[in-house]
Coordinates of C-alpha atoms in Angstrom, one line a residue:
M9 CA 9.5 24.4 10.6
S10 CA 10.0 26.5 13.6
G11 CA 13.3 26.7 15.7
F12 CA 12.7 23.4 17.4
A13 CA 14.6 21.0 14.8
P14 CA 16.5 21.5 11.9
D15 CA 14.5 21.7 8.5
I16 CA 14.8 18.0 7.6
A17 CA 12.2 15.7 6.5
L18 CA 11.9 12.1 8.0
S19 CA 12.4 10.6 4.7
A20 CA 15.7 12.4 4.6
L21 CA 16.8 11.0 7.7
F22 CA 16.2 7.4 6.3
Q23 CA 18.3 8.4 3.2
R24 CA 21.1 9.7 5.4
N25 CA 21.3 6.3 7.4
A26 CA 21.1 4.3 4.2
A27 CA 24.1 6.3 2.7
A28 CA 26.1 6.0 6.1
R29 CA 25.6 2.4 6.7
P30 CA 24.3 0.4 3.7
G31 CA 25.3 -2.9 4.8
D32 CA 23.9 -2.7 8.4
C33 CA 20.5 -4.4 9.2
A34 CA 17.8 -1.8 9.0
L35 CA 14.5 -3.7 9.3
I36 CA 13.6 -7.1 10.8
A37 CA 10.0 -8.5 10.9
A38 CA 8.1 -11.7 10.3
D39 CA 7.7 -10.5 6.8
G40 CA 11.3 -10.1 6.1
R41 CA 14.9 -8.6 6.7
Y42 CA 16.4 -5.6 5.1
T43 CA 19.8 -4.0 5.2
Y44 CA 19.8 -0.3 4.7
A45 CA 20.8 -0.6 1.0
E46 CA 18.0 -3.3 0.6
A47 CA 15.5 -1.0 2.3
A48 CA 16.5 2.0 0.4
N49 CA 16.2 0.1 -2.9
A50 CA 12.9 -1.2 -1.8
V51 CA 11.6 2.4 -0.8
A52 CA 12.7 3.7 -4.3
H53 CA 11.0 0.8 -6.3
L54 CA 7.7 1.3 -4.3
A55 CA 7.8 5.1 -4.7
A56 CA 8.2 4.8 -8.3
Q57 CA 5.1 2.5 -8.5
I58 CA 3.1 5.0 -6.5
A59 CA 4.3 8.0 -8.4
S60 CA 3.1 6.3 -11.6
F61 CA -0.5 6.7 -10.4
G62 CA -0.2 10.4 -11.0
L63 CA -2.0 11.4 -7.9
P64 CA -2.3 15.1 -7.0
A65 CA 0.3 16.4 -4.6
R66 CA -0.4 15.8 -0.9
S67 CA -3.0 12.9 -1.6
S68 CA -4.0 10.6 1.3
V69 CA -2.8 7.2 0.9
A70 CA -4.4 4.6 3.4
L71 CA -2.1 1.8 4.6
L72 CA -4.0 -1.3 5.7
L73 CA -1.0 -3.2 6.9
P74 CA 0.1 -5.3 10.0
N75 CA 3.2 -4.2 12.0
G76 CA 6.0 -5.3 9.7
C77 CA 8.6 -4.3 7.1
E78 CA 5.9 -3.6 4.5
L79 CA 4.3 -1.0 6.6
V80 CA 7.5 1.0 7.4
L81 CA 8.7 0.8 3.7
S82 CA 5.2 2.0 2.5
L83 CA 5.3 4.9 5.1
L84 CA 8.8 5.9 3.7
A85 CA 7.6 5.5 0.1
V86 CA 4.3 7.4 0.4
M87 CA 6.2 10.2 2.2
Q88 CA 9.0 10.4 -0.6
C89 CA 6.2 10.9 -3.2
G90 CA 5.0 13.9 -1.2
H91 CA 1.8 12.2 -0.2
I92 CA 0.2 11.6 3.3
P93 CA 0.5 8.1 4.5
V94 CA -2.7 7.1 6.7
P95 CA -2.2 3.9 8.6
M96 CA -5.4 2.0 9.6
P97 CA -6.0 -1.0 11.7
V98 CA -5.9 -4.5 10.2
A99 CA -8.6 -5.5 12.7
W100 CA -11.1 -3.5 10.9
R101 CA -13.9 -4.8 8.7
K102 CA -15.5 -3.3 5.7
S103 CA -17.8 -0.6 7.4
D104 CA -14.9 0.8 9.5
L105 CA -12.6 0.9 6.6
V106 CA -15.0 2.7 4.3
R107 CA -15.9 5.3 6.7
A108 CA -12.1 6.0 7.5
C109 CA -11.3 6.1 3.7
R110 CA -14.2 8.7 3.2
E111 CA -13.0 10.6 6.2
A112 CA -9.5 10.7 5.0
E113 CA -10.5 11.2 1.2
A114 CA -8.1 8.5 0.4
A115 CA -7.0 8.3 -3.2
A116 CA -5.1 5.1 -2.8
L117 CA -5.1 2.2 -0.5
I118 CA -2.0 -0.2 0.1
T119 CA -2.6 -3.6 1.8
T120 CA -1.1 -7.0 1.6
A121 CA -2.0 -10.7 1.1
H122 CA 0.8 -11.7 3.5
F123 CA -1.2 -11.5 6.7
S124 CA -2.2 -14.7 8.6
D125 CA -5.5 -16.1 7.2
E126 CA -7.1 -12.5 6.8
R127 CA -7.8 -11.7 3.2
L128 CA -7.2 -7.9 3.2
P129 CA -7.1 -7.4 -0.5
E130 CA -10.6 -8.8 -0.6
L131 CA -11.5 -6.3 2.2
A132 CA -9.9 -3.4 0.2
A133 CA -11.6 -4.4 -3.2
K134 CA -15.1 -4.2 -1.4
A135 CA -14.2 -0.7 0.1
A136 CA -13.0 0.6 -3.2
I137 CA -16.5 -0.1 -4.5
E138 CA -18.1 2.1 -2.1
V139 CA -15.6 4.9 -1.8
F140 CA -15.5 7.1 -5.0
E141 CA -12.2 8.9 -4.3
L142 CA -10.4 5.4 -3.8
S143 CA -9.1 5.0 -7.3
F144 CA -6.0 3.0 -6.6
P145 CA -6.6 0.0 -4.3
C146 CA -3.3 -1.9 -4.3
A147 CA -1.7 -4.8 -2.6
F148 CA 1.5 -6.9 -2.0
G149 CA 1.4 -10.6 -2.8
A150 CA -0.1 -13.1 -5.2
G151 CA -3.6 -14.2 -5.8
L152 CA -5.3 -10.7 -5.7
P153 CA -8.7 -10.2 -6.6
D154 CA -10.0 -8.2 -9.6
G155 CA -9.6 -4.5 -9.2
I156 CA -6.7 -4.8 -7.0
L157 CA -3.3 -3.4 -8.3
P158 CA -0.3 -5.4 -7.7
L159 CA 2.6 -3.9 -5.8
S160 CA 6.1 -5.3 -5.3
I161 CA 9.1 -4.3 -2.9
S162 CA 11.7 -6.2 -4.8
G163 CA 12.9 -4.9 -8.3
E164 CA 14.9 -2.3 -9.9
A165 CA 15.0 0.7 -8.2
V166 CA 14.0 4.0 -10.2
T167 CA 15.0 7.4 -9.0
V168 CA 11.9 9.4 -7.9
A169 CA 12.5 13.2 -7.1
A170 CA 11.6 13.5 -3.5
S171 CA 8.7 15.9 -2.8
P172 CA 8.0 17.5 0.7
S173 CA 5.3 15.4 2.4
P174 CA 2.8 17.2 4.7
G175 CA 3.4 14.4 7.2
I176 CA 1.6 11.2 8.7
A177 CA -2.1 11.2 9.5
T178 CA -3.3 9.2 12.3
L179 CA -6.9 8.3 13.3
H180 CA -8.6 8.7 16.6
P181 CA -12.1 7.9 17.6
S182 CA -14.9 10.7 17.5
P183 CA -18.6 10.6 18.3
G184 CA -19.3 10.3 14.7
G185 CA -16.8 7.4 14.1
V186 CA -13.1 8.6 13.3
S187 CA -11.3 11.9 12.7
F188 CA -7.8 12.2 11.5
S189 CA -4.8 14.2 12.9
L190 CA -1.9 15.3 10.7
H191 CA 1.5 15.2 12.2
G192 CA 4.1 17.3 10.5
D193 CA 7.7 16.4 10.5
E194 CA 8.6 18.8 13.4
E195 CA 5.7 17.3 15.5
L196 CA 7.0 13.8 14.9
L197 CA 10.6 14.8 15.5
A198 CA 9.5 16.3 18.9
A199 CA 7.6 13.1 19.9
G200 CA 10.6 10.8 18.9
L201 CA 13.2 13.1 20.3
G202 CA 11.5 13.0 23.7
V203 CA 11.5 9.2 23.7
M204 CA 14.9 9.0 22.4
L205 CA 16.6 11.1 25.0
A206 CA 14.3 9.8 27.9
A207 CA 15.4 6.2 27.0
D208 CA 19.1 7.4 26.3
M209 CA 19.0 6.0 22.8
R210 CA 22.4 6.4 21.1
N211 CA 23.7 6.3 17.6
G212 CA 23.2 2.7 16.1
D213 CA 21.2 1.3 18.9
S214 CA 18.5 -1.3 18.1
V215 CA 14.7 -0.8 18.8
V216 CA 12.5 -3.8 19.2
S217 CA 8.8 -2.6 19.1
A218 CA 5.5 -4.3 19.8
V219 CA 3.6 -1.0 19.0
A220 CA 3.0 -0.6 15.3
P221 CA 3.8 2.9 13.8
S222 CA 0.2 3.4 13.0
N223 CA -0.5 6.1 15.5
L224 CA 1.4 8.9 17.3
A225 CA 2.4 6.5 20.2
G226 CA 4.0 4.0 17.7
L227 CA 5.5 6.6 15.5
G228 CA 7.0 8.4 18.4
S229 CA 8.3 5.6 20.5
G230 CA 9.7 3.5 17.7
F231 CA 9.9 4.8 14.1
V232 CA 11.0 8.1 14.7
P233 CA 13.7 7.3 17.3
W234 CA 14.9 4.6 14.8
L235 CA 15.5 7.2 12.1
L236 CA 17.1 9.3 14.6
C237 CA 19.6 6.6 15.8
G238 CA 20.3 4.8 12.6
G239 CA 20.1 1.2 14.1
T240 CA 17.9 -1.8 13.5
F241 CA 14.1 -1.6 13.9
S242 CA 12.6 -4.9 14.8
L243 CA 8.7 -5.0 14.5
L244 CA 6.9 -7.7 16.5
S245 CA 3.3 -9.0 15.8
D246 CA 3.4 -11.2 19.0
I247 CA 5.3 -11.5 22.2
P248 CA 8.4 -13.4 21.4
E249 CA 10.1 -16.2 23.3
H250 CA 13.5 -14.7 22.7
I251 CA 14.9 -11.2 22.0
D252 CA 18.5 -11.3 20.8
A253 CA 19.8 -8.2 22.7
S254 CA 23.4 -9.3 22.7
G255 CA 26.2 -7.4 21.1
E256 CA 24.5 -4.1 20.9
R257 CA 22.5 -1.5 22.9
C258 CA 18.8 -2.6 22.6
H259 CA 15.6 -0.8 23.6
V260 CA 12.2 -2.7 23.9
V261 CA 8.9 -0.7 23.4
A262 CA 5.5 -2.4 24.3
P263 CA 2.1 -1.4 25.7
A264 CA 2.8 -0.8 29.4
P265 CA 1.0 -3.8 30.7
L266 CA 2.8 -6.1 28.6
L267 CA 6.3 -4.5 29.3
E268 CA 7.6 -6.9 31.9
T269 CA 6.7 -10.0 29.8
M270 CA 8.3 -8.7 26.8
C271 CA 11.4 -7.8 28.7
A272 CA 11.7 -11.1 30.1
A273 CA 12.5 -12.7 26.7
A274 CA 15.6 -10.5 26.3
A275 CA 18.8 -12.6 26.2
A276 CA 20.8 -9.7 27.7
P277 CA 20.3 -6.6 29.8
L278 CA 18.5 -3.9 27.9
A279 CA 19.5 -0.3 27.4
S280 CA 15.8 0.7 28.1
A281 CA 12.4 -0.7 28.4
I282 CA 9.8 1.8 27.2
G283 CA 5.9 1.3 28.3
V284 CA 3.3 2.9 26.4
H285 CA 0.2 4.0 28.1
F286 CA -2.9 4.2 26.1
A287 CA -5.5 4.5 28.7
G288 CA -3.9 7.3 31.1
T289 CA -1.6 6.7 34.0
A290 CA -1.9 3.2 35.3
E291 CA 0.2 1.4 37.9
T292 CA 2.4 -1.2 36.0
G293 CA 5.2 -3.3 36.9
G294 CA 9.0 -2.5 36.4
V295 CA 10.8 -3.8 39.4
D296 CA 12.1 -7.0 37.8
I297 CA 12.8 -5.5 34.4
V298 CA 16.6 -5.9 33.8
A299 CA 17.3 -2.6 31.9
E300 CA 19.3 0.6 32.5
R301 CA 16.2 2.7 32.3
V302 CA 12.4 2.1 32.4
V303 CA 10.4 4.8 30.6
D304 CA 6.8 5.7 30.6
A305 CA 5.3 7.1 27.4
F306 CA 1.9 8.4 27.8
A307 CA -0.1 8.5 24.6
V308 CA -2.5 11.6 25.0
A309 CA -5.0 10.6 22.2
E310 CA -3.4 11.5 19.0
I311 CA -2.3 15.0 20.3
C312 CA 1.0 14.1 22.2
L313 CA 3.3 11.6 23.6
I314 CA 5.0 12.4 26.9
A315 CA 8.1 10.4 27.7
L316 CA 9.2 10.3 31.3
P317 CA 12.2 7.9 32.7
R318 CA 11.1 6.4 36.0
E319 CA 12.8 7.4 39.1
D320 CA 11.1 4.6 41.1
R321 CA 11.1 1.4 39.3
A322 CA 7.9 0.3 41.1
Q323 CA 5.6 3.1 39.5
P324 CA 5.3 5.7 36.8
R325 CA 6.1 9.2 37.6
M326 CA 3.5 11.9 37.6
I327 CA 3.4 14.1 34.6
P328 CA 4.9 17.6 35.4
L329 CA 3.2 20.9 35.1
G330 CA 4.9 23.3 32.8
H331 CA 7.8 22.6 30.3
I332 CA 8.7 19.0 29.6
Q333 CA 12.2 19.0 28.0
A334 CA 13.8 16.2 25.7
G335 CA 16.8 15.5 27.8
N336 CA 18.4 17.4 30.7
G337 CA 20.1 20.8 31.1
A338 CA 19.0 24.3 30.3
A339 CA 19.7 23.9 26.5
A340 CA 17.5 20.9 26.2
P341 CA 14.5 21.6 23.8
V342 CA 11.1 21.9 25.3
V343 CA 9.0 19.3 23.4
V344 CA 5.5 20.1 25.3
E345 CA 4.3 22.3 27.9
T346 CA 1.4 21.3 30.2
S347 CA -1.2 23.0 32.2
I348 CA -4.5 22.3 33.8
S349 CA -7.8 24.1 33.0
E350 CA -10.2 25.5 35.6
S351 CA -12.3 22.5 34.9
G352 CA -9.5 20.1 35.7
R353 CA -8.6 19.0 32.2
M354 CA -5.1 18.6 30.7
L355 CA -4.0 21.5 28.5
V356 CA -0.9 21.0 26.3
R357 CA 1.1 23.4 23.8
G358 CA 4.4 23.4 22.1
A359 CA 6.5 21.8 19.3
M360 CA 4.6 18.4 19.3
I361 CA 1.1 19.9 19.1
A362 CA -0.5 20.1 15.7
K363 CA -1.1 23.7 14.9
D364 CA -4.8 23.4 14.1
A365 CA -5.3 21.6 17.6
V366 CA -4.6 24.8 19.4
G367 CA -7.5 26.9 20.5
E368 CA -7.8 30.7 20.8
S369 CA -6.3 30.5 24.2
G370 CA -2.9 29.4 22.9
W371 CA -3.5 25.9 24.4
C372 CA -4.9 22.6 23.2
D373 CA -7.6 20.9 25.5
T374 CA -6.9 17.2 25.5
G375 CA -10.2 16.2 27.0
Y376 CA -8.1 14.2 29.5
A377 CA -9.0 14.7 33.2
S378 CA -6.0 15.6 35.6
V379 CA -6.2 13.5 38.8
S380 CA -4.1 13.3 41.9
S381 CA -2.5 16.7 41.0
G382 CA 0.2 18.0 43.3
P383 CA 3.7 19.5 43.6
S384 CA 5.1 16.6 41.8
G385 CA 2.7 16.6 39.0
F386 CA -0.6 14.9 37.9
A387 CA -1.9 11.6 36.4
I388 CA -4.4 11.6 33.8
L389 CA -7.5 9.8 32.7
P390 CA -9.0 9.5 29.1
P391 CA -12.5 11.0 28.5
D392 CA -15.2 8.5 29.8
E393 CA -16.6 8.1 26.3
I394 CA -13.1 6.9 24.7
V395 CA -12.3 3.1 25.5
A396 CA -8.8 1.8 24.8
I397 CA -8.5 -2.0 24.4
G398 CA -4.8 -2.3 24.0
A399 CA -3.9 0.2 21.2
L400 CA -7.6 0.1 19.8
R401 CA -9.4 3.1 20.7
F402 CA -13.0 3.9 19.8
S403 CA -15.9 6.1 21.0
F404 CA -18.2 3.9 23.4
P405 CA -21.3 5.7 22.4
D406 CA -20.6 5.3 18.7
M407 CA -19.7 1.5 19.1
E408 CA -22.8 0.8 21.5
R409 CA -25.0 2.4 18.9
R410 CA -23.8 0.1 16.1
I411 CA -24.0 -3.0 18.4
L412 CA -27.6 -2.3 19.2
A413 CA -28.5 -1.7 15.7
A414 CA -26.9 -4.9 14.7
A415 CA -28.1 -7.5 17.2
L416 CA -30.4 -8.0 20.1
V417 CA -28.3 -7.7 23.2
S418 CA -29.2 -7.3 27.0
S419 CA -26.2 -5.0 27.8
V420 CA -22.9 -3.3 26.6
E421 CA -20.5 -2.4 29.0
T422 CA -16.6 -2.0 29.6
I423 CA -14.8 -3.3 32.5
A424 CA -11.2 -2.8 33.7
D425 CA -8.5 -5.2 32.5
P426 CA -5.0 -5.5 34.0
V427 CA -3.3 -6.3 30.4
L428 CA -5.6 -4.6 27.9
G429 CA -6.5 -1.6 30.1
S430 CA -10.3 -2.2 29.2
R431 CA -12.4 -5.1 28.0
L432 CA -15.8 -4.8 26.3
V433 CA -18.5 -7.1 27.5
I434 CA -21.6 -7.8 25.5
R435 CA -24.5 -9.8 27.1
S436 CA -26.9 -11.8 24.9
E437 CA -29.3 -14.6 25.3
R438 CA -27.8 -16.0 22.2
P439 CA -24.2 -15.4 22.0
A440 CA -23.3 -17.2 18.9
E441 CA -26.1 -15.7 16.8
T442 CA -25.2 -12.3 18.2
S443 CA -21.4 -12.7 17.5
R444 CA -22.4 -13.7 13.8
A445 CA -24.8 -10.7 13.5
L446 CA -22.0 -8.3 14.8
L447 CA -19.6 -9.7 12.2
D448 CA -22.1 -9.5 9.4
A449 CA -22.7 -5.8 10.4
G450 CA -19.1 -5.2 9.8
L451 CA -17.9 -4.9 13.3
P452 CA -14.3 -5.9 14.2
R453 CA -13.7 -9.3 15.4
I454 CA -12.5 -8.1 18.7
I455 CA -15.8 -6.6 19.2
A456 CA -17.8 -9.8 18.1
S457 CA -15.6 -11.9 20.2
A458 CA -16.8 -9.8 23.4
V459 CA -20.3 -11.5 23.4
R460 CA -21.1 -13.5 26.6
K461 CA -24.1 -15.3 27.8
A462 CA -26.6 -13.1 29.7
D463 CA -27.1 -13.6 33.3
N464 CA -30.9 -14.2 33.6
A465 CA -31.2 -12.8 36.9
R466 CA -29.2 -9.7 36.0
T467 CA -31.3 -9.3 32.7
A468 CA -34.5 -9.4 34.7
A469 CA -33.3 -6.9 37.3
G470 CA -32.2 -4.6 34.5

């Protein structure tokens, strides 16, 4: 590591918290509740099972898991073994999973039978048949298909010597499908520290997150701040009717368009409300949020996460030009530095940026356009070819090509959505048949559900 942060691994932060407060609640989600002692035991037990595979050091391990305890425990266990966890969306179907596993050169895959009506183990088994490197497809739960190795979280802990992990790999859309960015501990700590200090998170604070730790935004806004603070990490799969924020300082993390709705469920005033922006700078509510601070966290692809506390509750701040520090004061560390290229694109460099993403100029070109630039900073827009539907991002040209190859459609377009950021609209003369064809071709359900009846007049005009 450089001088930004002490030479400490994320897995070591977890072990520190477990030793300091073993009886305190560490994790809460729909799939369980764990004290720090229970979570540490589960991580050790799971790490022993992964170590028994005999994978080469620094192997990639795909995680096809929903936002819950199994995902967090698996992240920690894979890292403890010295491997690279690679979270993947549970919304994917076989073709996407196969492409991603090949790109990541995944040697193992961990999924679960404990997820709604989706049969993720069957999906993993089908993917393993087509991906030569994927030797160890595994799953939590019972009734697993042939070829899937059973994993368990509960059981006797076996000590596994901790090995340094290169970090966590996250995926991002590219013209050919997906690519991966490897984030080392220093880069993840820079992202998490920026959010933690912007939100004034303190030792023992609770974090409630509706953003899964499966991308840089989810890792930096929830997972890493939880490790730094040592409180309770609550993971949500749906907007709750009630958030118990009484008796402790609580921070809520949600996609920016859903932040007000999420915070309205809090039973007591919040320490902070953190809205994650996946589609660039957008106007979002915040006036009615009952919290000490409202923070905007701008996810710039899988490159960086810029957290800024709001000065005006009504709208997000502009992104400053130059050094962005974690906290206030001259001694506060710089987590990222921004600039604007001659063509008007956002450039970044600093502790949060992966070294292989930096060009010869010493800057990383994000591909994001800077707009409304002025003395107070600038707003950002993602590249036109990248579409964000909530936290799901994909290359529009690539998705359009796959849709047109799978079914006869009249048009494919994106429209703005006040909640999701964008929506995909697919026009077809036979919507039901088209939806089935898209599913049969392996496209995600959220894509197949975007099919609408074609407007005849519109089709004729086209």
